[in-house]
Amino acid sequence: MIQTFQLMKQVLTHPFNFYNDIQEPKKIRWIDAIIVIVLAFLAKMISIVVTGYAFQTREAYEVSYMQELVWLVVPWLTWSIANWGVSAILDGEGKFKEVFVGSAFALVPYVIMIVPVTLLTNLLALDENSIYSFLVNVAIYWSAWLLLIKVKVLHDFEPWKVIWITILSIIGIAIIWFIGILLFGLMNQLINFLTELWQELNFRR
Amino acid sequence: MRVMKCVTAAVVAFALLFTFIPGESSAATPYQGYIWSSKGRDVASINGYVYKQSIDGFEMPSGAFSAPEDVFVAEDNSVYIVDTGNSRVVQLDSSLKYVRTIGDSEGDGVLSEPKGVYVTPDGTIYVADTKNARIALFDKNGKYMKQFGKPESPLIGDTFSYSPSKLLVDKRGYMFVVSDGNTQGLLQIDQKGAFKGFYGANHIGFSWGRLLRNMFATDAQKSQMATIKPLEFSNAVLDNEGFIFTTTLGTETSQIKRLSPVGVDTIGGNRQFGDRWSNGPFMVSSFVDVSVDSNGIFTALDLQTSKVFQYDKLGNMLFAFGGLGDQNGLFVTPSALAQSTDGTLYVADKGRNRIDLFRTTPFARLVQKASALYVDGRYDEAESLWNEVLRENANYELAYLAIGKALYKAERYKEAMSYFKLANSRGDYSVAFKEYRKEYMRDHFFSICLILVGAVILLRYLIPWVWRLVARRIRTKRPNRGVQQGGGIPQ
């Protein structure tokens, strides 16, 4: 746990060193990534709860914990898989574990910033919205920046190739989602078919 | 046996007695009042209007009506019913007694399926004589005066099919005519019958789809496409400030417009009038008539749902009633709407050949009174009325908003905030909050400064100190792992 926090501190202060260091053997554990993602989820939920009334865009009943979790975990997982896969084909050096943990740690700025920034909404009026949205954007762009550094350092790419790989990874994510939804639909049909078949057979017994 | 008969007779007589006692009449309305909340949900409310009576002409010298297309209530509360099927206009006085029939049996005064009527304060009757394609004028005694045919102007063109259906006459004596199927706006015709231009036409909005089509379509394809025309007006009504209310067919928003003398909508805000979704996602309300009272509260008739919707001057929904059906209070094919000065609403039902009258409930009178004050910006006077509204219907969202504004004006910002919250009005809440924040800062300036200083000390010195302490403790506790990791993290 403490180790994870130390890593979090490092990714904020020295991102290049951080992504260099995690390539050393035994430096990172799978659990580090899980801890960061859990923290990100908690930060997101807390920020939804502490949003000031004027800034709320959803009623309490419109917020689903499950949905928020899915929208956090699924993009992260698919990004890890797509980015790892694409870079593995195009001479990237990163291992899947490094990509997996490195992507999770890119969310650290968001984890750190979002709760204090959202607490601000309790002190701000709607016409001061720009302050709030600026700070939220800082958190998001910082995270995106870390993600790019991650791609660069872990796979040891040139800057232009980083952008190219990032675009390819996003396309990869789209393909994974498409196939996922397709498979989900087909499986649904198959399971429906099998249950109906079973029911039909039962009727004729 | 005799005794038996006597007893039976007594029982029967006793039973018969009850049949002469009038049965208790039910006051239940066939519809439930509701309002649309700002969250887009229909919230049950108290009915604002209940069915009172009908006029069908059977017991009048005029005889039964046939497919009435319009009803007009003049300033003296006399009622003019456009009896389209019988090609005449029937005039009733303010107590709904028959006065006369307008429309001659021969000569120039013969009407042919008129669809609209307007009566000026001096009693001149303007009839939109639709089938004859003219406006016919009758004096206050119902005597035919003159007519205005199709106006001549290069703007109108030869192919224009003139079919005047509704009209109004403003203070200058200019006629504003709705011509069926015309998308260029209302026709302005002056006292002499000269065409003075189109007024207040709807605009064609921007559409990405159309832009894309026009970019890629060839000329041959373009000629195959339907021309896009602005939406046509279904009705036009004058209010007492000289603004013209129009109803537009075939659109989901801004179906009702309050046009200023230069033809600009003053309700604005792309409001969606009528029901939402209940018609189905691809159906839109089609308002066919609107009526405005002296406070600017306007009532509109929707043909799609056969319902009547009432809004305050700013377009906030107040009431809804009616619906499709055969019971009294519901309509078969409603066609027109008017109201007298006491608030009674007249709804012409073309499908059932009669005019239905609706009276206001005490709740409606309360809301309308409060709303009139609220719209005028007299929030403090309206506040007690709105509180009374809330006592009767605690779900009336507009009341919370209005009370919130009254409290805001009285500089009771904290209370105003709680009312704005109940009204779901985040913008107003935020404005009140800003004032409250100012006030709070002023009152607690010293303690806020103290907290800020404390926070700086805490963040700058105390927390780093605790952090170092803990880190040292951990390092001494697990020296082996600490050494292993120490190399990796540059400090």
XYZ file of C-alpha atoms in Angstrom:
696
model
C 0.000 0.000 0.000
C 2.674 2.488 1.050
C 4.679 1.412 -1.945
C 1.763 2.246 -4.199
C 1.537 5.717 -2.714
C 5.208 6.225 -3.235
C 4.792 5.243 -6.867
C 1.846 7.638 -7.153
C 3.959 10.439 -5.814
C 6.670 9.626 -8.289
C 4.373 9.540 -11.317
C 3.212 13.039 -10.440
C 6.629 14.525 -9.814
C 8.921 12.608 -12.174
C 6.790 10.856 -14.803
C 9.677 10.025 -17.150
C 11.683 8.456 -14.337
C 8.608 6.639 -13.145
C 7.961 4.950 -16.461
C 11.647 4.111 -16.777
C 11.730 2.625 -13.301
C 8.700 0.409 -13.618
C 10.464 -1.496 -16.373
C 12.853 -2.901 -13.794
C 11.955 -6.394 -12.704
C 9.851 -6.788 -9.538
C 9.339 -3.057 -9.353
C 5.582 -3.164 -9.842
C 2.829 -5.526 -8.873
C -0.538 -6.150 -10.524
C -2.170 -5.066 -7.294
C -0.738 -1.532 -7.693
C -2.872 -1.025 -10.770
C -5.950 -2.374 -9.014
C -5.396 -0.041 -6.064
C -5.103 3.003 -8.328
C -8.236 2.055 -10.246
C -10.158 1.522 -7.015
C -8.966 4.926 -5.840
C -10.018 6.475 -9.147
C -13.448 4.921 -8.790
C -13.757 6.166 -5.214
C -12.624 9.650 -6.248
C -15.183 9.681 -9.055
C -18.036 8.582 -6.800
C -17.041 11.014 -4.043
C -16.846 13.833 -6.571
C -20.362 13.008 -7.770
C -21.622 13.070 -4.191
C -19.943 16.317 -3.141
C -20.867 18.328 -6.242
C -22.616 21.571 -5.306
C -26.315 21.768 -6.167
C -25.951 24.313 -8.951
C -23.381 22.160 -10.712
C -25.235 18.864 -10.522
C -26.239 17.567 -13.893
C -27.894 14.406 -12.666
C -30.338 13.549 -9.941
C -29.095 11.109 -7.325
C -31.259 8.319 -8.687
C -29.770 8.780 -12.132
C -26.308 7.824 -10.886
C -25.417 4.152 -11.046
C -22.331 2.895 -9.205
C -22.100 -0.049 -11.548
C -22.222 2.120 -14.646
C -19.554 4.483 -13.351
C -17.344 1.498 -12.598
C -17.854 0.042 -16.048
C -17.069 3.369 -17.688
C -13.818 3.496 -15.761
C -12.639 -0.100 -15.942
C -13.615 -0.963 -19.491
C -11.814 1.949 -21.215
C -8.739 1.316 -19.070
C -8.673 -2.417 -19.784
C -9.345 -2.067 -23.490
C -6.750 0.699 -23.776
C -4.185 -1.556 -22.074
C -4.963 -4.456 -24.364
C -5.134 -2.379 -27.547
C -2.042 -0.370 -26.781
C -0.055 -3.425 -25.797
C -1.203 -5.335 -28.842
C -0.502 -2.528 -31.298
C 2.927 -1.760 -29.852
C 3.874 -5.422 -29.697
C 3.305 -5.639 -33.457
C 5.112 -2.364 -34.186
C 8.349 -3.099 -32.294
C 7.292 -1.758 -28.906
C 9.270 -2.967 -25.918
C 6.569 -2.767 -23.248
C 5.306 -5.862 -21.485
C 1.618 -6.216 -20.833
C 2.079 -5.863 -17.080
C 3.885 -2.566 -17.571
C 1.205 -1.228 -19.911
C -1.509 -2.410 -17.533
C 0.015 -0.761 -14.472
C 1.369 2.247 -16.355
C -2.069 3.090 -17.807
C -3.631 2.857 -14.372
C -1.028 5.228 -12.929
C -1.789 7.744 -15.673
C -5.078 8.287 -13.820
C -3.303 9.500 -10.677
C -3.651 13.264 -11.469
C -7.390 12.714 -11.834
C -7.502 10.800 -8.533
C -5.626 13.517 -6.694
C -7.388 16.525 -8.207
C -10.985 15.662 -8.828
C -12.257 15.643 -5.234
C -10.769 19.001 -4.124
C -11.772 20.557 -7.448
C -15.328 19.292 -7.126
C -15.464 20.563 -3.551
C -14.926 23.989 -5.089
C -18.328 23.744 -6.764
C -19.841 24.276 -3.330
C -18.210 27.693 -3.216
C -18.717 28.738 -6.830
C -21.706 30.185 -8.637
C -22.678 28.997 -12.093
C -21.194 32.004 -13.866
C -17.829 31.127 -12.343
C -18.106 27.777 -14.043
C -14.971 28.450 -16.091
C -12.721 28.075 -13.029
C -14.159 24.676 -12.297
C -14.084 23.406 -15.852
C -10.518 24.715 -16.255
C -9.326 22.736 -13.241
C -11.146 19.598 -14.352
C -9.578 19.987 -17.780
C -6.150 20.329 -16.159
C -6.690 16.993 -14.417
C -7.836 15.316 -17.626
C -5.090 16.740 -19.837
C -2.482 15.861 -17.242
C -3.718 12.282 -17.272
C -3.680 12.220 -21.063
C -0.164 13.623 -21.035
C 0.955 10.843 -18.679
C -0.624 8.321 -20.994
C 1.413 9.666 -23.905
C 4.607 9.621 -21.815
C 3.769 6.068 -20.916
C 3.527 5.085 -24.572
C 6.786 6.845 -25.322
C 8.900 5.556 -22.440
C 7.580 2.029 -22.041
C 7.876 1.139 -25.712
C 10.838 3.445 -26.379
C 9.203 5.209 -29.340
C 9.956 8.368 -31.304
C 7.487 11.239 -30.646
C 5.765 10.873 -34.033
C 5.411 7.171 -33.568
C 3.840 7.820 -30.149
C 1.050 9.748 -31.819
C 0.661 7.126 -34.522
C 0.519 4.317 -31.949
C -1.987 6.265 -29.862
C -4.274 6.692 -32.860
C -3.922 3.018 -33.688
C -4.678 2.088 -30.080
C -7.861 4.150 -30.169
C -8.888 2.389 -33.361
C -8.039 -0.855 -31.593
C -10.308 0.087 -28.706
C -13.130 0.751 -31.153
C -12.614 -2.643 -32.755
C -12.543 -4.417 -29.392
C -15.767 -2.698 -28.350
C -17.409 -3.494 -31.626
C -16.475 -7.157 -31.396
C -17.444 -7.223 -27.740
C -20.898 -5.858 -28.449
C -21.251 -8.210 -31.400
C -20.247 -11.217 -29.306
C -22.578 -10.099 -26.563
C -25.456 -9.961 -29.036
C -24.618 -13.327 -30.542
C -24.181 -14.963 -27.151
C -27.502 -13.515 -26.118
C -29.119 -15.083 -29.166
C -27.388 -18.389 -28.543
C -28.359 -18.535 -24.890
C -31.914 -17.571 -25.775
C -31.979 -20.268 -28.398
C -30.676 -22.915 -26.028
C -33.079 -22.012 -23.222
C -36.001 -21.994 -25.630
C -34.905 -25.330 -27.028
C -34.752 -26.704 -23.507
C -38.194 -25.327 -22.727
C -39.618 -26.755 -25.938
C -38.176 -30.165 -25.190
C -39.613 -30.011 -21.703
C -43.082 -29.248 -23.057
C -42.976 -32.374 -25.205
C -41.720 -34.732 -22.543
C -103.824 -11.943 0.593
C -105.136 -8.411 0.834
C -102.643 -7.646 3.523
C -99.941 -9.069 1.328
C -100.994 -6.802 -1.553
C -101.040 -3.781 0.719
C -97.561 -4.517 1.943
C -96.316 -5.018 -1.619
C -97.925 -1.765 -2.729
C -96.371 0.050 0.192
C -92.968 -1.373 -0.588
C -93.269 -0.482 -4.260
C -94.479 2.999 -3.427
C -91.621 3.411 -1.009
C -89.151 2.227 -3.618
C -90.640 4.539 -6.233
C -90.230 7.420 -3.853
C -86.477 7.071 -4.146
C -86.567 7.344 -7.898
C -87.867 10.891 -7.604
C -85.034 11.965 -5.367
C -82.484 13.231 -7.837
C -79.413 11.037 -7.885
C -76.302 12.631 -6.550
C -74.562 14.128 -9.526
C -70.891 13.383 -9.744
C -68.496 16.283 -10.020
C -65.651 14.099 -11.245
C -63.985 15.320 -14.406
C -63.015 12.845 -17.101
C -59.468 14.189 -17.025
C -56.787 14.675 -14.384
C -54.979 17.983 -14.236
C -51.217 17.988 -14.533
C -48.249 20.181 -15.252
C -44.936 19.389 -16.911
C -42.117 19.796 -14.439
C -38.789 21.262 -15.445
C -37.393 17.742 -15.215
C -39.728 16.733 -18.047
C -42.124 14.709 -15.970
C -45.894 15.141 -15.774
C -46.877 15.963 -12.224
C -50.464 15.568 -11.103
C -52.121 18.860 -10.291
C -55.521 20.243 -9.414
C -57.824 20.831 -12.362
C -58.016 24.437 -13.434
C -61.075 24.114 -15.630
C -64.200 21.990 -15.399
C -66.953 21.419 -17.895
C -69.913 23.755 -17.454
C -72.320 23.438 -20.365
C -72.618 23.142 -24.115
C -74.273 25.178 -26.842
C -75.422 23.154 -29.800
C -78.074 25.436 -31.253
C -80.929 22.928 -31.000
C -83.135 25.085 -28.820
C -82.321 28.288 -30.622
C -84.092 29.875 -33.578
C -80.902 29.224 -35.529
C -81.233 25.458 -35.338
C -78.432 22.997 -34.776
C -74.856 23.883 -35.628
C -72.869 21.921 -38.122
C -69.090 21.588 -37.890
C -68.326 24.934 -36.225
C -64.793 26.012 -37.160
C -64.407 29.109 -35.036
C -65.797 30.831 -32.006
C -65.155 34.433 -31.075
C -65.991 36.287 -27.889
C -66.178 40.047 -28.356
C -65.249 42.625 -25.742
C -68.863 42.849 -24.527
C -68.839 39.043 -24.073
C -71.203 38.414 -26.956
C -70.362 35.165 -28.696
C -69.954 34.640 -32.439
C -70.035 31.063 -33.625
C -68.829 30.326 -37.134
C -71.222 27.601 -38.198
C -69.182 26.418 -41.135
C -71.405 23.509 -42.173
C -74.413 25.809 -42.408
C -72.372 28.650 -43.965
C -73.317 31.281 -41.418
C -72.212 33.031 -38.263
C -74.481 32.810 -35.240
C -74.370 35.665 -32.776
C -75.284 35.152 -29.120
C -75.367 37.759 -26.394
C -73.377 37.612 -23.181
C -76.027 35.427 -21.500
C -75.849 33.038 -24.485
C -79.269 34.046 -25.881
C -79.664 33.958 -29.641
C -79.352 37.400 -31.214
C -79.079 36.969 -34.957
C -77.660 34.972 -37.772
C -75.075 36.657 -39.963
C -74.898 35.654 -43.602
C -77.620 36.461 -46.096
C -79.664 33.964 -48.046
C -79.148 35.854 -51.297
C -77.079 38.633 -52.743
C -73.501 39.543 -51.912
C -73.916 38.666 -48.249
C -74.122 34.920 -48.844
C -71.345 33.078 -47.052
C -69.798 29.851 -48.213
C -68.202 27.718 -45.533
C -66.608 30.510 -43.559
C -63.879 29.428 -41.160
C -63.088 32.492 -39.116
C -64.590 35.599 -37.629
C -63.332 38.729 -35.934
C -65.404 41.460 -34.368
C -63.897 44.869 -33.766
C -64.818 46.854 -30.617
C -67.259 48.971 -32.667
C -69.166 45.836 -33.623
C -68.092 45.448 -37.238
C -67.990 41.762 -38.076
C -65.200 40.506 -40.332
C -65.873 37.030 -41.678
C -63.199 34.936 -43.360
C -65.430 33.590 -46.104
C -63.178 30.736 -47.057
C -64.907 29.103 -50.016
C -65.684 32.502 -51.565
C -62.033 33.496 -51.091
C -62.896 36.847 -49.590
C -63.290 38.740 -46.346
C -66.895 39.790 -45.865
C -67.772 42.720 -43.617
C -71.048 43.062 -41.772
C -72.082 45.965 -39.553
C -73.128 45.547 -35.947
C -76.705 44.857 -36.982
C -75.596 42.009 -39.205
C -76.138 43.931 -42.418
C -73.744 43.162 -45.254
C -71.370 46.072 -45.886
C -68.595 45.153 -48.260
C -66.038 42.583 -49.180
C -62.295 42.263 -49.775
C -61.282 39.720 -52.364
C -57.870 38.291 -53.112
C -55.367 41.114 -52.631
C -53.385 42.165 -55.675
C -49.623 42.430 -55.415
C -46.563 41.261 -57.304
C -45.415 39.757 -53.996
C -48.325 37.354 -53.970
C -48.137 36.129 -57.528
C -50.749 34.630 -59.801
C -50.445 31.040 -58.622
C -51.233 31.942 -55.034
C -54.347 30.168 -53.880
C -56.212 32.466 -51.547
C -58.185 30.650 -48.905
C -58.669 32.936 -45.898
C -59.414 30.846 -42.803
C -58.682 33.024 -39.794
C -58.222 36.723 -39.394
C -57.755 39.509 -36.933
C -58.051 43.267 -37.199
C -55.651 45.504 -35.330
C -56.257 49.003 -33.977
C -55.329 50.646 -37.274
C -57.944 48.593 -39.067
C -55.351 46.427 -40.796
C -56.466 42.867 -41.364
C -54.044 40.014 -40.677
C -55.264 36.994 -42.572
C -54.278 33.359 -42.264
C -54.642 31.733 -45.636
C -54.721 27.930 -45.593
C -51.560 26.400 -46.994
C -49.683 29.671 -47.180
C -46.187 29.501 -45.713
C -45.134 33.104 -46.262
C -46.786 34.427 -43.103
C -49.904 36.405 -42.356
C -51.282 38.584 -45.116
C -51.508 42.221 -44.079
C -54.361 44.002 -45.765
C -55.249 47.608 -45.034
C -58.715 49.179 -44.626
C -59.005 49.740 -48.369
C -58.189 46.172 -49.233
C -54.642 46.876 -50.429
C -51.969 44.288 -49.724
C -49.376 45.601 -47.260
C -46.975 42.691 -47.133
C -46.511 39.411 -45.324
C -46.050 39.438 -41.594
C -44.064 37.284 -39.176
C -43.333 34.293 -41.392
C -41.674 31.270 -39.833
C -38.055 30.703 -40.747
C -36.426 27.580 -42.045
C -33.888 26.478 -39.481
C -30.418 25.265 -40.303
C -30.063 21.545 -40.869
C -26.838 19.572 -41.315
C -28.675 16.923 -43.275
C -29.904 19.460 -45.801
C -26.451 21.023 -46.113
C -24.956 17.618 -46.822
C -27.652 16.753 -49.348
C -27.186 20.029 -51.178
C -23.415 19.530 -51.270
C -23.521 16.135 -52.898
C -26.782 16.051 -54.827
C -26.646 16.662 -58.545
C -28.968 19.206 -60.118
C -31.175 16.423 -61.393
C -31.448 14.968 -57.897
C -32.087 18.398 -56.422
C -35.022 18.931 -58.743
C -36.468 15.638 -57.510
C -36.277 16.688 -53.865
C -39.227 18.303 -52.175
C -38.758 22.027 -51.763
C -38.378 23.031 -48.153
C -40.920 25.589 -47.153
C -41.353 27.397 -43.858
C -44.058 26.023 -41.609
C -47.516 27.436 -42.022
C -49.550 29.240 -39.429
C -52.759 27.639 -38.290
C -54.131 30.631 -36.446
C -53.493 34.188 -35.360
C -54.924 36.036 -32.384
C -54.481 39.605 -31.206
C -53.800 40.348 -27.541
C -54.663 43.605 -25.816
C -51.100 44.928 -26.052
C -51.131 44.710 -29.820
C -49.004 41.585 -30.022
C -50.105 38.807 -32.334
C -50.129 35.213 -31.121
C -49.660 32.661 -33.850
C -49.851 28.891 -33.830
C -47.654 26.860 -36.126
C -48.180 23.308 -37.324
C -45.576 20.610 -37.717
C -42.914 21.644 -35.237
C -41.933 20.415 -31.799
C -40.870 23.728 -30.322
C -42.110 27.303 -30.464
C -45.460 26.164 -31.787
C -46.974 29.219 -30.168
C -45.386 32.566 -30.830
C -46.099 35.987 -29.481
C -45.054 38.241 -32.309
C -44.133 41.848 -31.703
C -45.236 44.488 -34.240
C -42.047 43.826 -36.216
C -42.722 40.095 -36.289
C -40.261 38.836 -33.650
C -41.254 36.086 -31.218
C -41.237 37.498 -27.687
C -41.849 34.256 -25.786
C -38.626 32.874 -27.138
C -36.424 30.188 -25.718
C -37.491 27.455 -28.134
C -40.083 26.263 -25.670
C -41.922 23.031 -26.212
C -45.602 23.618 -25.734
C -48.120 20.886 -25.242
C -47.432 17.327 -24.191
C -44.024 15.719 -24.363
C -43.582 12.176 -25.649
C -47.092 11.149 -24.758
C -48.070 11.438 -28.418
C -45.233 9.151 -29.368
C -41.774 10.233 -30.388
C -42.644 11.068 -33.973
C -45.816 12.964 -33.324
C -45.876 16.626 -32.519
C -48.614 18.713 -31.008
C -50.600 20.650 -33.562
C -52.006 23.780 -32.023
C -54.965 25.135 -33.911
C -56.095 28.035 -31.792
C -54.992 30.230 -28.947
C -56.743 32.687 -26.673
C -55.212 35.409 -24.529
C -56.648 37.063 -21.451
C -56.003 40.582 -20.193
C -53.064 39.429 -18.046
C -51.314 37.844 -20.985
C -52.139 34.323 -19.819
C -52.658 32.364 -23.006
C -54.566 29.177 -23.590
C -53.930 26.963 -26.580
C -55.844 24.130 -28.171
C -53.953 21.094 -29.406
C -55.677 19.000 -32.027
C -53.266 16.078 -31.664
C -54.218 15.298 -28.070
C -57.517 17.234 -28.074
C -56.220 18.948 -24.967
C -56.212 22.552 -23.898
C -53.023 23.951 -22.369
C -52.723 27.173 -20.446
C -49.517 29.163 -20.020
C -48.604 32.362 -18.269
C -47.202 35.327 -20.153
C -43.662 33.963 -19.927
C -44.684 30.563 -21.267
C -44.728 28.676 -17.949
C -47.347 25.963 -17.991
C -50.281 26.481 -15.651
C -52.972 23.957 -16.577
C -53.957 21.230 -18.972
C -57.386 19.747 -19.481
C -59.568 17.987 -21.995
C -58.682 15.032 -24.110
C -60.127 12.774 -26.745
C -63.465 11.207 -25.888
C -67.248 11.401 -25.761
C -67.805 12.456 -22.181
C -68.634 16.042 -21.371
C -65.299 17.774 -20.951
C -63.579 15.759 -23.658
C -63.597 16.553 -27.372
C -64.064 14.682 -30.615
C -62.466 17.151 -33.027
C -61.874 20.471 -31.323
C -61.399 23.337 -33.730
C -61.362 26.654 -31.923
C -61.008 28.337 -28.574
C -62.094 31.646 -27.081
C -62.633 33.102 -23.654
C -64.905 35.654 -22.095
C -63.783 38.265 -19.593
C -64.894 36.147 -16.624
C -62.437 33.452 -17.689
C -64.957 31.026 -19.146
C -63.391 29.115 -22.008
C -65.372 28.330 -25.164
C -64.141 25.354 -27.134
C -65.711 24.670 -30.517
C -65.979 20.942 -31.159
C -66.315 20.457 -34.888
C -66.765 16.703 -34.547
C -69.701 17.022 -32.185
C -71.258 20.167 -33.654
C -71.266 22.114 -30.446
C -69.483 24.633 -28.294
C -68.331 23.438 -24.862
C -68.000 25.904 -22.020
C -65.486 25.458 -19.223
C -65.440 27.438 -16.004
C -62.405 28.143 -13.884
C -61.943 26.415 -10.541
C -61.014 28.470 -7.458
C -57.526 27.010 -7.789
C -57.211 28.327 -11.334
C -58.347 31.773 -10.275
C -55.787 31.757 -7.480
C -52.964 30.664 -9.775
C -53.927 33.157 -12.463
C -54.038 36.009 -9.978
C -50.679 35.030 -8.527
C -49.211 34.541 -11.972
C -50.335 37.966 -13.165
C -48.553 39.620 -10.229
C -45.509 37.407 -10.683
C -45.188 38.198 -14.381
C -45.405 41.895 -13.579
C -42.448 41.463 -11.260
C -44.532 42.222 -8.162
C -43.038 39.217 -6.406
C -43.702 40.346 -2.845
C -47.426 40.823 -3.482
C -47.604 37.491 -5.238
C -45.781 35.617 -2.487
C -48.746 35.087 -0.164
C -50.884 33.947 -3.091
C -48.265 31.456 -4.159
C -48.057 30.172 -0.598
C -51.770 29.582 -0.785
C -51.272 27.739 -4.069
C -48.735 25.507 -2.353
C -51.146 24.802 0.484
C -53.553 23.404 -2.085
C -50.991 21.748 -4.321
C -47.520 21.258 -2.921
C -46.259 19.928 -6.265
C -46.780 23.185 -8.140
C -43.247 23.920 -9.272
C -43.888 27.444 -10.514
C -44.990 28.464 -7.020
C -41.624 27.538 -5.547
C -39.857 29.519 -8.230
C -42.069 32.552 -7.650
C -41.670 32.447 -3.865
C -37.944 32.007 -4.326
C -37.848 35.164 -6.421
C -39.871 37.040 -3.830
C -37.460 35.946 -1.101
C -34.509 36.869 -3.286
C -35.927 40.313 -3.807
C -36.419 40.620 -0.049
C -32.711 39.716 0.322
C -33.489 36.526 2.211
C -31.042 34.611 0.094
C -30.715 31.446 2.134
C -34.455 30.798 2.098
C -34.575 31.750 -1.573
C -31.937 29.110 -2.257
C -34.026 26.373 -0.679
C -37.077 27.410 -2.727
C -35.075 27.506 -5.957
C -33.840 24.038 -5.115
C -37.436 22.846 -4.790
C -38.247 24.541 -8.090
C -35.353 22.719 -9.767
C -34.012 26.038 -10.960
C -30.235 25.806 -10.845
C -29.621 29.155 -12.516
C -31.691 31.081 -9.981
C -30.203 29.019 -7.174
C -26.743 29.979 -8.276
C -27.601 33.674 -8.430
C -29.062 33.562 -4.912
C -26.079 31.565 -3.732
C -23.715 34.223 -5.012
C -25.488 36.859 -2.942
C -25.569 34.571 0.054
C -21.854 33.916 -0.318
C -21.168 37.658 -0.371
C -23.245 38.137 2.755
C -21.603 35.201 4.503
C -18.112 36.429 3.678
C -18.941 39.847 5.098
C -20.310 38.413 8.316
C -17.575 35.861 8.917
C -14.602 37.671 7.465
C -12.361 37.245 10.507
C -12.997 33.537 11.026
C -12.574 32.815 7.309
C -9.181 34.523 7.363
C -8.262 32.523 10.440
C -9.236 29.253 8.753
C -7.242 30.155 5.654
C -4.135 30.892 7.692
C -4.665 27.667 9.617
C -5.028 25.730 6.371
C -1.803 27.152 5.001
C 0.076 26.218 8.176
C -1.479 22.755 8.124
C -0.576 22.085 4.499
C 2.834 23.697 4.510
C 4.236 22.494 7.818
C 2.051 20.098 9.781
C 1.202 17.492 7.156
C 4.749 17.229 5.694
C 6.021 16.859 9.252
C 3.592 13.995 9.975
C 4.431 12.448 6.595
C 8.167 12.473 7.369
C 7.505 11.000 10.788
C 5.453 8.132 9.351
C 7.923 7.501 6.548
C 10.782 7.272 9.045
C 8.801 4.888 11.227
C 8.120 2.606 8.235
C 11.709 2.656 7.106
C 12.977 1.653 10.537
C 10.294 -1.023 10.847
C 11.083 -2.784 7.569
C 14.705 -2.007 6.887
C 15.220 -4.757 4.334
C 12.458 -3.797 1.943
C 13.203 -0.153 2.438
C 16.732 -0.629 1.275
C 15.613 -2.617 -1.725
C 13.219 0.050 -2.875
C 15.293 3.016 -1.889
C 17.448 2.691 -4.944
C 14.538 2.819 -7.358
C 12.920 6.024 -6.247
C 14.935 9.152 -6.847
C 14.195 11.543 -4.021
